[in-house]
Short mmCIF file of C-alpha atoms and ligand atoms in Angstrom, two decimals:
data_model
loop_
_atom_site.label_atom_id
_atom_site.label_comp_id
_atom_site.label_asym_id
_atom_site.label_seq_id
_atom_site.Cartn_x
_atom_site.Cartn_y
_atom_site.Cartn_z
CA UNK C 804 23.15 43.48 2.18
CA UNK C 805 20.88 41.54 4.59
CA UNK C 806 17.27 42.69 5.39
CA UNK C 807 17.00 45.40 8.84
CA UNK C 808 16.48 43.09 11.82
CA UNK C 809 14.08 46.13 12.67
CA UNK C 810 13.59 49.84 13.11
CA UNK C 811 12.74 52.33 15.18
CA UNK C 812 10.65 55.52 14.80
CA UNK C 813 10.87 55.07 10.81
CA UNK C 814 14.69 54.46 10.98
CA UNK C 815 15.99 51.25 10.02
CA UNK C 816 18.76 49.52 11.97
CA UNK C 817 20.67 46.53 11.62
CA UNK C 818 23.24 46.40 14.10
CA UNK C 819 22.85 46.10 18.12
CA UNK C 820 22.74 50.01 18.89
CA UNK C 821 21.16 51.42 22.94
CA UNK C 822 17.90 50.77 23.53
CA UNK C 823 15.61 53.65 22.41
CA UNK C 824 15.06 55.60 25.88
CA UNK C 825 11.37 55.68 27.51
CA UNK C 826 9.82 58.96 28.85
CA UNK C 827 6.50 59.86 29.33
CA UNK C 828 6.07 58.13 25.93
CA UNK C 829 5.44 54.13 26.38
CA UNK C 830 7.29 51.50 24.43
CA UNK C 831 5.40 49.59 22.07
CA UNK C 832 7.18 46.68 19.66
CA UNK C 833 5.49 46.23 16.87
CA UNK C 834 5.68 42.34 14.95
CA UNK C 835 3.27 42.55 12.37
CA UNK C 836 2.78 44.66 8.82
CA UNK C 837 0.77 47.82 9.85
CA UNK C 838 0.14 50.12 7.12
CA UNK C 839 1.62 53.84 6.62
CA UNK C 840 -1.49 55.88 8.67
CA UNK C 841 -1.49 52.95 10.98
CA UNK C 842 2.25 53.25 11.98
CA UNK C 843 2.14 56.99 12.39
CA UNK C 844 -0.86 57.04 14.59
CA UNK C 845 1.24 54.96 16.89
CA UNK C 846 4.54 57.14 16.75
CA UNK C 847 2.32 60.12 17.23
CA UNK C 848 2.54 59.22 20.87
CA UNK C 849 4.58 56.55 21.52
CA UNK C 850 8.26 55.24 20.50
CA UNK C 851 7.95 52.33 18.63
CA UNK C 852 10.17 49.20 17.45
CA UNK C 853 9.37 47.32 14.32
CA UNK C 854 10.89 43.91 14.31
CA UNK C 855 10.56 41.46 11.47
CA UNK C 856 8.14 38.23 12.30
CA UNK C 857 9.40 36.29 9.73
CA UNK C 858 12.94 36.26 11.43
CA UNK C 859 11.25 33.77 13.82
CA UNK C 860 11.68 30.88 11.57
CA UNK C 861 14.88 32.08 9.63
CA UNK C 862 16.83 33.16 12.44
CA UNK C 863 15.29 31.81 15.50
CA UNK C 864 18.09 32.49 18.01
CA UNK C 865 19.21 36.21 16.77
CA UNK C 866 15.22 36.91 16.89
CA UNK C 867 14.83 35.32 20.17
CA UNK C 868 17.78 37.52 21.66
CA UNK C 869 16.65 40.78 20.15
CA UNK C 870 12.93 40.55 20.85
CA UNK C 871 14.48 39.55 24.24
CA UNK C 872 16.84 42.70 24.20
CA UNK C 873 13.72 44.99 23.50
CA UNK C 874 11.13 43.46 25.60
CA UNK C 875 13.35 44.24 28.25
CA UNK C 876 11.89 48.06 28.93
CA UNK C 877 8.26 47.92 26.17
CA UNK C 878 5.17 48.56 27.45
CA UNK C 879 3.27 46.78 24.74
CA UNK C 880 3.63 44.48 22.31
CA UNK C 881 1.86 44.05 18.67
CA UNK C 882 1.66 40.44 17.70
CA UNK C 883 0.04 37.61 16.06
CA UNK C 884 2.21 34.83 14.52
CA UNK C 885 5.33 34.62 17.08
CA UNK C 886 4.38 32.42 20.21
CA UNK C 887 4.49 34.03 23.70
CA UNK C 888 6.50 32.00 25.95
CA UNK C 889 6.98 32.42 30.05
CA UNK C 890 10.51 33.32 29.34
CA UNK C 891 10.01 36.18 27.06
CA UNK C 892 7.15 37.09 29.48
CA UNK C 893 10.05 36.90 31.71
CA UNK C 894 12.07 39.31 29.79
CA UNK C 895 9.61 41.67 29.97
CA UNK C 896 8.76 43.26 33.21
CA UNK C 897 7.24 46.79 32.04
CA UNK C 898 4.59 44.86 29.73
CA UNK C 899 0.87 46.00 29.91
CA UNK C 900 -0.67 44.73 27.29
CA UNK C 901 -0.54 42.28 24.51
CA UNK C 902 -2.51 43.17 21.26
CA UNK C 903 -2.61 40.57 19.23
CA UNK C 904 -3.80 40.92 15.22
CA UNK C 905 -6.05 37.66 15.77
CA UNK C 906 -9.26 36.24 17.25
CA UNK C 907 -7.60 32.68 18.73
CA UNK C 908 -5.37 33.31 21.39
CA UNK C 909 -4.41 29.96 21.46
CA UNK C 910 -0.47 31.25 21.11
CA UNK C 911 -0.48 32.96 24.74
CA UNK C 912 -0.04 31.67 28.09
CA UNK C 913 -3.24 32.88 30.20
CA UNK C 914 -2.32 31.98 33.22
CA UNK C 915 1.18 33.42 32.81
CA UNK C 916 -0.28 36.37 31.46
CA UNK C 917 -3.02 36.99 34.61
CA UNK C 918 -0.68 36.36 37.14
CA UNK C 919 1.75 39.32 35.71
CA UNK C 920 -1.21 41.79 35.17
CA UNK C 921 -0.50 41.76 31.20
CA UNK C 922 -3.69 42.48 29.38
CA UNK C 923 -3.96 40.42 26.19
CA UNK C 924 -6.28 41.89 23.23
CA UNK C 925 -8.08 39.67 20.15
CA UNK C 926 -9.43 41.24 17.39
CA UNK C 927 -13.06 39.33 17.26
CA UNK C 928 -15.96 40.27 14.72
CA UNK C 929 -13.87 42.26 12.39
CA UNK C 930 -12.85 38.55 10.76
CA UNK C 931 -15.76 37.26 11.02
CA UNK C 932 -17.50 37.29 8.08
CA UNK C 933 -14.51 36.69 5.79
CA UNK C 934 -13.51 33.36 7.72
CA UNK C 935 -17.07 32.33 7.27
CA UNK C 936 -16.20 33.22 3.45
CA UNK C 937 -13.85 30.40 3.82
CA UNK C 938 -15.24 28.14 5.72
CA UNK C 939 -18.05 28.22 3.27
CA UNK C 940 -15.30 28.01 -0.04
CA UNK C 941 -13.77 24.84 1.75
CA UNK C 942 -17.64 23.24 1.97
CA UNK C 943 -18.15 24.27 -1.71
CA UNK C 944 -14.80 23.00 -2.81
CA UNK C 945 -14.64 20.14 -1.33
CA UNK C 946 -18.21 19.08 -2.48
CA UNK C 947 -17.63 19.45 -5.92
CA UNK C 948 -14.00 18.49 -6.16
CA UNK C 949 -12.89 22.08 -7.25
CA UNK C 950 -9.17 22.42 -6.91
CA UNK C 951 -8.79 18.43 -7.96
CA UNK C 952 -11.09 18.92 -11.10
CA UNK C 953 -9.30 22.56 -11.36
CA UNK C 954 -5.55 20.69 -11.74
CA UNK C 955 -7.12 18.35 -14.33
CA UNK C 956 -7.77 20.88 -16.90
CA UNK C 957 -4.22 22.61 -15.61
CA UNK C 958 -2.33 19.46 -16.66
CA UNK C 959 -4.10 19.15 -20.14
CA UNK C 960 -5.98 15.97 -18.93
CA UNK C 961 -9.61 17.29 -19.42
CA UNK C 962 -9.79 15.11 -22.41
CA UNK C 963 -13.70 14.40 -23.09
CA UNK C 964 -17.08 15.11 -20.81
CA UNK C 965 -16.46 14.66 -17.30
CA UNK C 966 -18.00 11.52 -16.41
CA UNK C 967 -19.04 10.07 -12.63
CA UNK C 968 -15.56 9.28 -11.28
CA UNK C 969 -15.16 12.83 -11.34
CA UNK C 970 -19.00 13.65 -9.58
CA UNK C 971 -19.46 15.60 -6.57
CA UNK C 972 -21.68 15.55 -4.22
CA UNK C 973 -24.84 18.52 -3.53
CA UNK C 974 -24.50 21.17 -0.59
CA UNK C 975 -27.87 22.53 -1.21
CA UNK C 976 -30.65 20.41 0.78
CA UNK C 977 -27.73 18.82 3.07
CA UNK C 978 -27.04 18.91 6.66
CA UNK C 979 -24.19 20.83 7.98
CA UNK C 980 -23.22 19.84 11.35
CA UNK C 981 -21.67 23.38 13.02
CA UNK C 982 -18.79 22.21 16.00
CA UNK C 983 -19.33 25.36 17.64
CA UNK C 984 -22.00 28.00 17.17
CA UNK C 985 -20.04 31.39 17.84
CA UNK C 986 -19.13 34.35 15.59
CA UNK C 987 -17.79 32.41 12.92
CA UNK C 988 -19.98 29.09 13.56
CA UNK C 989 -22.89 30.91 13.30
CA UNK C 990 -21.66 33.20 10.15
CA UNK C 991 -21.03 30.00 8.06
CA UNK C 992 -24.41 28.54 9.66
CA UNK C 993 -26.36 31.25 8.06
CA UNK C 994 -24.66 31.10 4.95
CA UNK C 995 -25.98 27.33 4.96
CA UNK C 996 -29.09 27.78 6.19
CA UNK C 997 -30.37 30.74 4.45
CA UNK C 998 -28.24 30.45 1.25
CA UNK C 999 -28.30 26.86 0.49
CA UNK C 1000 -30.82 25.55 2.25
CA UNK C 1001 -29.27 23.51 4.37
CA UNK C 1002 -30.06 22.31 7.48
CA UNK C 1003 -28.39 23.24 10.54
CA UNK C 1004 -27.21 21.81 14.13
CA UNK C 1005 -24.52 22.25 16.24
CA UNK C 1006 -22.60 20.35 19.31
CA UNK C 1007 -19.65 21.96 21.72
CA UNK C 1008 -21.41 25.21 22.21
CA UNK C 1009 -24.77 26.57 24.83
CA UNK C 1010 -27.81 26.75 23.90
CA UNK C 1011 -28.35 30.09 20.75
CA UNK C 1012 -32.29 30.61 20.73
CA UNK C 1013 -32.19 33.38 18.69
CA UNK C 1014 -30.25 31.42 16.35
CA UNK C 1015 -32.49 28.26 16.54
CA UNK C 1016 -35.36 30.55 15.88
CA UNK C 1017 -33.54 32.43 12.71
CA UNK C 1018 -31.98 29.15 10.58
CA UNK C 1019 -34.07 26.26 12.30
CA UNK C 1020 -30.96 25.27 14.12
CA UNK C 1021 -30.86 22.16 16.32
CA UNK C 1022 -28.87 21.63 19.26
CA UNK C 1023 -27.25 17.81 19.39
CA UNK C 1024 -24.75 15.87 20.50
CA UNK C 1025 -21.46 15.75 19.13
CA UNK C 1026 -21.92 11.85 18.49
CA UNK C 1027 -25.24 12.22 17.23
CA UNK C 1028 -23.89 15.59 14.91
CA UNK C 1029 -20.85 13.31 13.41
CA UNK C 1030 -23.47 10.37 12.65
CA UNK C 1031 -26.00 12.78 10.70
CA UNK C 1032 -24.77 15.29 8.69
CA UNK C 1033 -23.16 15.65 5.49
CA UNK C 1034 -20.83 18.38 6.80
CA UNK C 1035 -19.04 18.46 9.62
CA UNK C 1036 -17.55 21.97 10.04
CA UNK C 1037 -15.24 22.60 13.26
CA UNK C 1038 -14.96 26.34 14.91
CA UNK C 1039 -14.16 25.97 18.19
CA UNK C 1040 -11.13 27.72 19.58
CA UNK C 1041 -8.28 25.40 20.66
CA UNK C 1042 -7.57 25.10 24.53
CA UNK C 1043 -6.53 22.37 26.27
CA UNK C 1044 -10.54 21.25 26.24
CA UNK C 1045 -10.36 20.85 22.54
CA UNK C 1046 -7.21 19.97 21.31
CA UNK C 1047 -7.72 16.41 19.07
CA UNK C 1048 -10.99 16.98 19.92
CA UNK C 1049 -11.58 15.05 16.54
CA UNK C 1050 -9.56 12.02 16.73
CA UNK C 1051 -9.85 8.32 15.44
CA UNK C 1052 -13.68 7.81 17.56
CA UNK C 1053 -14.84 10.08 16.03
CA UNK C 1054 -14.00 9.88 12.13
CA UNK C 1055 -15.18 6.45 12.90
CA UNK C 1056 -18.44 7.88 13.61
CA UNK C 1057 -19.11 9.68 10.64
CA UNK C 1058 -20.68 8.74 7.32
CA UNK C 1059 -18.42 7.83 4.68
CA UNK C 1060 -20.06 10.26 2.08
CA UNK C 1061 -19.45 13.15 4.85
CA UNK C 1062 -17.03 15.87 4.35
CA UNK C 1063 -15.00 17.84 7.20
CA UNK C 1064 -14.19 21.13 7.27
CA UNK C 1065 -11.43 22.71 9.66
CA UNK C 1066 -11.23 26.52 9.64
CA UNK C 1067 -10.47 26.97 13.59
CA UNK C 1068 -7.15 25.53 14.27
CA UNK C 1069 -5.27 22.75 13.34
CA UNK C 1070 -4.68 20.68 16.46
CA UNK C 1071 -8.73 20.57 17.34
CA UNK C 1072 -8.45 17.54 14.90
CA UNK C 1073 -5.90 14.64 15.01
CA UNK C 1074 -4.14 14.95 11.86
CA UNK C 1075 -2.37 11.71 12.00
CA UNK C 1076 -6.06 10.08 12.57
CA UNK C 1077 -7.83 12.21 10.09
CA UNK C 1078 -4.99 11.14 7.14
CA UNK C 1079 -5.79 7.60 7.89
CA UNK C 1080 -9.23 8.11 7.46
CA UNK C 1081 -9.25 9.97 4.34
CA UNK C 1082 -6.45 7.05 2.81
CA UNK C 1083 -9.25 4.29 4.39
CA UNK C 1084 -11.91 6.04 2.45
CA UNK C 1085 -13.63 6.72 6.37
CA UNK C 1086 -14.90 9.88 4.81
CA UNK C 1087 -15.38 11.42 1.29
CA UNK C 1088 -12.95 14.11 1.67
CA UNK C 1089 -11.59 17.15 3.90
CA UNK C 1090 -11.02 20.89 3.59
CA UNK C 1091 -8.79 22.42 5.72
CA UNK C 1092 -7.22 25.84 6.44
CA UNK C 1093 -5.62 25.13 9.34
CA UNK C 1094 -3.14 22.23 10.09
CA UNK C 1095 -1.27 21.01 13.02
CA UNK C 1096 2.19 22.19 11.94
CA UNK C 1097 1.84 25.48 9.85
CA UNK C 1098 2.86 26.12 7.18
CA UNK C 1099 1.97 22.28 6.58
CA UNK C 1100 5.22 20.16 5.13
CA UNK C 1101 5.29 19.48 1.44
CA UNK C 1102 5.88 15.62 2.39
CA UNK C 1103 2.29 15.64 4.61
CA UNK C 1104 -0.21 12.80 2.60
CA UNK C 1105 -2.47 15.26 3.38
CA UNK C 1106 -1.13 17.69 0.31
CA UNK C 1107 -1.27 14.88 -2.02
CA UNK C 1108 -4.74 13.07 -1.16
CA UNK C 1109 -7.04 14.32 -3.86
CA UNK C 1110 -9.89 14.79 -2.07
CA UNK C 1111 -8.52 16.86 -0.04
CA UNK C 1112 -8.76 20.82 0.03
CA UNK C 1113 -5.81 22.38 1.75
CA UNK C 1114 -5.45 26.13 2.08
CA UNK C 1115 -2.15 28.09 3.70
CA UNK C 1116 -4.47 29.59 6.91
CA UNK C 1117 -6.06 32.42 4.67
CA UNK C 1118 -9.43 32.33 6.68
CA UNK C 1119 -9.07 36.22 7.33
CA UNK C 1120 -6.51 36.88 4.65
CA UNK C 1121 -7.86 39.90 2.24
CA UNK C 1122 -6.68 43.56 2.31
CA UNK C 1123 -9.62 45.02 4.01
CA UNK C 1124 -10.44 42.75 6.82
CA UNK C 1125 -6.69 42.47 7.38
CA UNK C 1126 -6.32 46.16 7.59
CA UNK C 1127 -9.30 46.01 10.27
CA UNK C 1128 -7.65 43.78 12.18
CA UNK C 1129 -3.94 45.80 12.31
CA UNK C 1130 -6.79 48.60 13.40
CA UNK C 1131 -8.29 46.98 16.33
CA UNK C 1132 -5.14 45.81 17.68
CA UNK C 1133 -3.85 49.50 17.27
CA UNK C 1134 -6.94 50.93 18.82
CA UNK C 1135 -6.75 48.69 21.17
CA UNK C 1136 -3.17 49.04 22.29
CA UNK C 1137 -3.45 52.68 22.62
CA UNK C 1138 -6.47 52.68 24.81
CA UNK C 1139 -4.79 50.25 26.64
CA UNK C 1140 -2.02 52.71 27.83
CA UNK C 1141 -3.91 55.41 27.96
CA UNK C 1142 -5.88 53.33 30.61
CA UNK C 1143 -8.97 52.96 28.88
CA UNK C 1144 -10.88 49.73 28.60
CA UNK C 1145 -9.77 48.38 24.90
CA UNK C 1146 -12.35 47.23 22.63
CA UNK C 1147 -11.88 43.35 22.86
CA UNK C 1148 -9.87 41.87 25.29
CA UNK C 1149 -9.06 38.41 26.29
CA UNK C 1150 -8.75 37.88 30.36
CA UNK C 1151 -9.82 40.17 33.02
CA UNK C 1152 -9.00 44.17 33.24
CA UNK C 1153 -7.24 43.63 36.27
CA UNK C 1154 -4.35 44.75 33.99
CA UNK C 1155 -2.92 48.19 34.67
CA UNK C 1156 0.35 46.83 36.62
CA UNK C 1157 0.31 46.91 40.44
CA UNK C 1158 3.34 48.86 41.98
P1 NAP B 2570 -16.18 32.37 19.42
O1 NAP B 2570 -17.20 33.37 19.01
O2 NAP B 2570 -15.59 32.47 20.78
O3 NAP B 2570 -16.85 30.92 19.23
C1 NAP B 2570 -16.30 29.75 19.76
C2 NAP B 2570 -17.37 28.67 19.80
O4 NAP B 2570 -16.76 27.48 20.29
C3 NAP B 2570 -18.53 28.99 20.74
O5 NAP B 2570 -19.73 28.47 20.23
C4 NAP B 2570 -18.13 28.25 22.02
O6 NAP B 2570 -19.22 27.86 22.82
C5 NAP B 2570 -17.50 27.01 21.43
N1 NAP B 2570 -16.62 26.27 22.33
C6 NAP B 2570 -16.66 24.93 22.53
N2 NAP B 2570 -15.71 24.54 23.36
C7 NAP B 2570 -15.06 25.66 23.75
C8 NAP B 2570 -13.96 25.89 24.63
N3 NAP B 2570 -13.35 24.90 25.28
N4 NAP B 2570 -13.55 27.16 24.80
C9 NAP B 2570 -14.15 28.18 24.13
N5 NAP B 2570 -15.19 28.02 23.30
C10 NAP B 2570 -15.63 26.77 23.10
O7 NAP B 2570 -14.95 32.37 18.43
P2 NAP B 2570 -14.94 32.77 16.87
O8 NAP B 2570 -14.73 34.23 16.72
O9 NAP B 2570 -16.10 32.11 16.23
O10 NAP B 2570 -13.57 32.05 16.43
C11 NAP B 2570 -13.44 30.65 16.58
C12 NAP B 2570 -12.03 30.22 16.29
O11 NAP B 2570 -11.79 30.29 14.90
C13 NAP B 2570 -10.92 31.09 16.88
O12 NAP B 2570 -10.67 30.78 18.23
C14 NAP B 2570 -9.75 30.80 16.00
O13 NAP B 2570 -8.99 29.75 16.53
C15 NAP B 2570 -10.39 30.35 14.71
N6 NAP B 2570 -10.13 31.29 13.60
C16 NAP B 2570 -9.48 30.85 12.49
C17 NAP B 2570 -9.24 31.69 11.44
C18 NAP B 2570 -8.53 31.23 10.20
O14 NAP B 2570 -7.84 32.02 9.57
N7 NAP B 2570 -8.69 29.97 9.81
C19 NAP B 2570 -9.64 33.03 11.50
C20 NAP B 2570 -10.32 33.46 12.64
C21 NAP B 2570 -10.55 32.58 13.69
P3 NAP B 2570 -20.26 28.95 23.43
O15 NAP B 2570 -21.12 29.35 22.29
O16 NAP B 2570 -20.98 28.21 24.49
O17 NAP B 2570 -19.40 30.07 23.95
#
């Protein structure tokens, strides 16, 4: 018995049967876990395809072909971890919209995406607050060496009172240096500012009076941000503009008792530059949730430095926020084809398909 490549409508299918047929209901493939209530809103009104993400890395080439195969008349997709190439774009020429289960949209071509009319959703704010959860853990973990001092007392070494080679280093009091001052950059901001005390500035983003005014925020430069603070926390989505945005400059130019913190996405920081670093003793330590090739190989450095924390890309991972997110990319796929504007979207509403 081998696992349903996907089903349709509730009725799971492993073989290569017709294509379901389109009427006045739309098409919609669906890639990620929606619960029960979610799944029947959408099969209320529309015939949908559930096809197994995780098939992506297993079974790359049957996946490609079948996702291929169904593309091939859907109207919308449901999506978050498979990447969106031209050539299943290609495959696709009834899409209208793209809803994907995530606030980065990092995995989509744009400008492929614009020039066919496909409207691509995020699902912003609804993570917001739990990422900041975890870009605040990865501060607090790194600081005081949690998971390190954690695995000591796992292995039965906690043999007598922990003495200074095991020390951490405050949060309270300390500067945290925000790369980036939107939803998330200014969620983990004001758990700094008004929970620890900490104080605040931020480079790679406009100007946030409000902000400034709320948490005594100061607006730098990104040089003068690495130089002075203690934490060094990175939220900036990654584009073209910011990918290795981090890189061997500027490690160099931060303290060697500073931490950094990566919760946005992997490639904004040089890996290869930031492992050197770390093995160089360029900076006390790192806490990441995001990594440049995910899920990050057991035979990276970076899973066996000790002062590094390294987390499999949980920032919005818990049941409820998870479940908000399916939502939002369900609401907004359905208001989508009912030609409504969604609730977040990406590029322009130029999308309902010309001819
Ligand atoms: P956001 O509100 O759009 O904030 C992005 C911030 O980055 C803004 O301050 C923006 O400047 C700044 N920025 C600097 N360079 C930029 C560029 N080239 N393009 C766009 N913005 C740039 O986004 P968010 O909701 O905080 O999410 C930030 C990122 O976190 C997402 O894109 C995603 O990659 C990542 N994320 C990770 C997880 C996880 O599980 N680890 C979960 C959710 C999100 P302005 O203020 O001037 O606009």
């Amino acid at each position: 018995m081998h696992a349903p490549l996907y089903a349709i409508n509730g009725a799971s299918r492993s073989d290569d049967v017709s294509a379901p047929s389109v009427s006045a209901r739309s098409k919609i493939i669906v890639l990620e876990v929606l619960s029960d209530d979610q799944m029947a809103a959408l099969r209320e009104h529309h015939d949908v395809v559930v096809l197994d993400a995780s098939l992506a890395k297993t079974s790359p080439d049957t996946f490609n072909t079948t996702l291929m195969h169904e593309l091939s008349n859907a109207h919308a997709l449901i999506v978050s971890k498979v990447k969106m190439t031209e050539a299943l774009l290609d495959a696709a020429p009834q899409l209208r919209v793209i809803a994907s289960v995530s606030v980065g949209y990092d995995n989509y071509p744009l400008e492929a995406l614009n020039a066919r009319g496909i409207l691509l959703c995020n699902t912003p704010d609804v993570l917001t607050e739990t990422t900041a959860d975890v870009g605040f853990l990865l501060i607090m973990a790194s600081a005081r060496r949690a998971v390190e001092l954690s695995n000591l007392v796992r292995d039965g070494k906690w043999t007598q009172s922990i003495d200074e080679q095991y020390f951490g280093t405050d949060v309270h009091g300390k500067t945290l240096g925000m790369i980036g001052m939107g939803r998330i950059g200014a969620a983990i901001a004001r758990r700094g500012a008004l929970g620890f005390g900490m104080q605040v500035q931020y480079a790679m983003a406009s100007p946030k009076p409000a902000l400034e005014a709320e948490l005594g925020a100061r607006r730098v430069e990104l040089d003068d941000l690495l130089a002075s603070s203690d934490f060094v926390c990175v939220t900036v989505p990654l584009s073209s503009e910011t990918r290795h945005l981090i890189g061997k400059r500027e490690l160099e130019k931060m303290s060697p008792h500073a931490i950094l913190i990566n919760i946005a996405r992997g490639p904004v920081i040089d890996e290869a530059a930031l492992i050197d670093c770390l093995q160089r003793g360029g900076i006390r330590g790192a806490g990441l949730d995001v990594f440049e090739q995910e899920p990050l190989s057991s035979s990276s450095p970076l899973t066996r430095l000790p002062q590094v924390v390294a987390l499999p890309h949980i920032g919005s991972a818990t049941h409820d926020t998870r479940r908000a997110m399916a939502q939002r990319a369900l609401d907004n796929t359905l208001l989508a084809l009912e030609g409504e504007p969604p609730l977040s979207a990406v590029n322009e509403p130029h999308w309902t398909r010309k001819g």
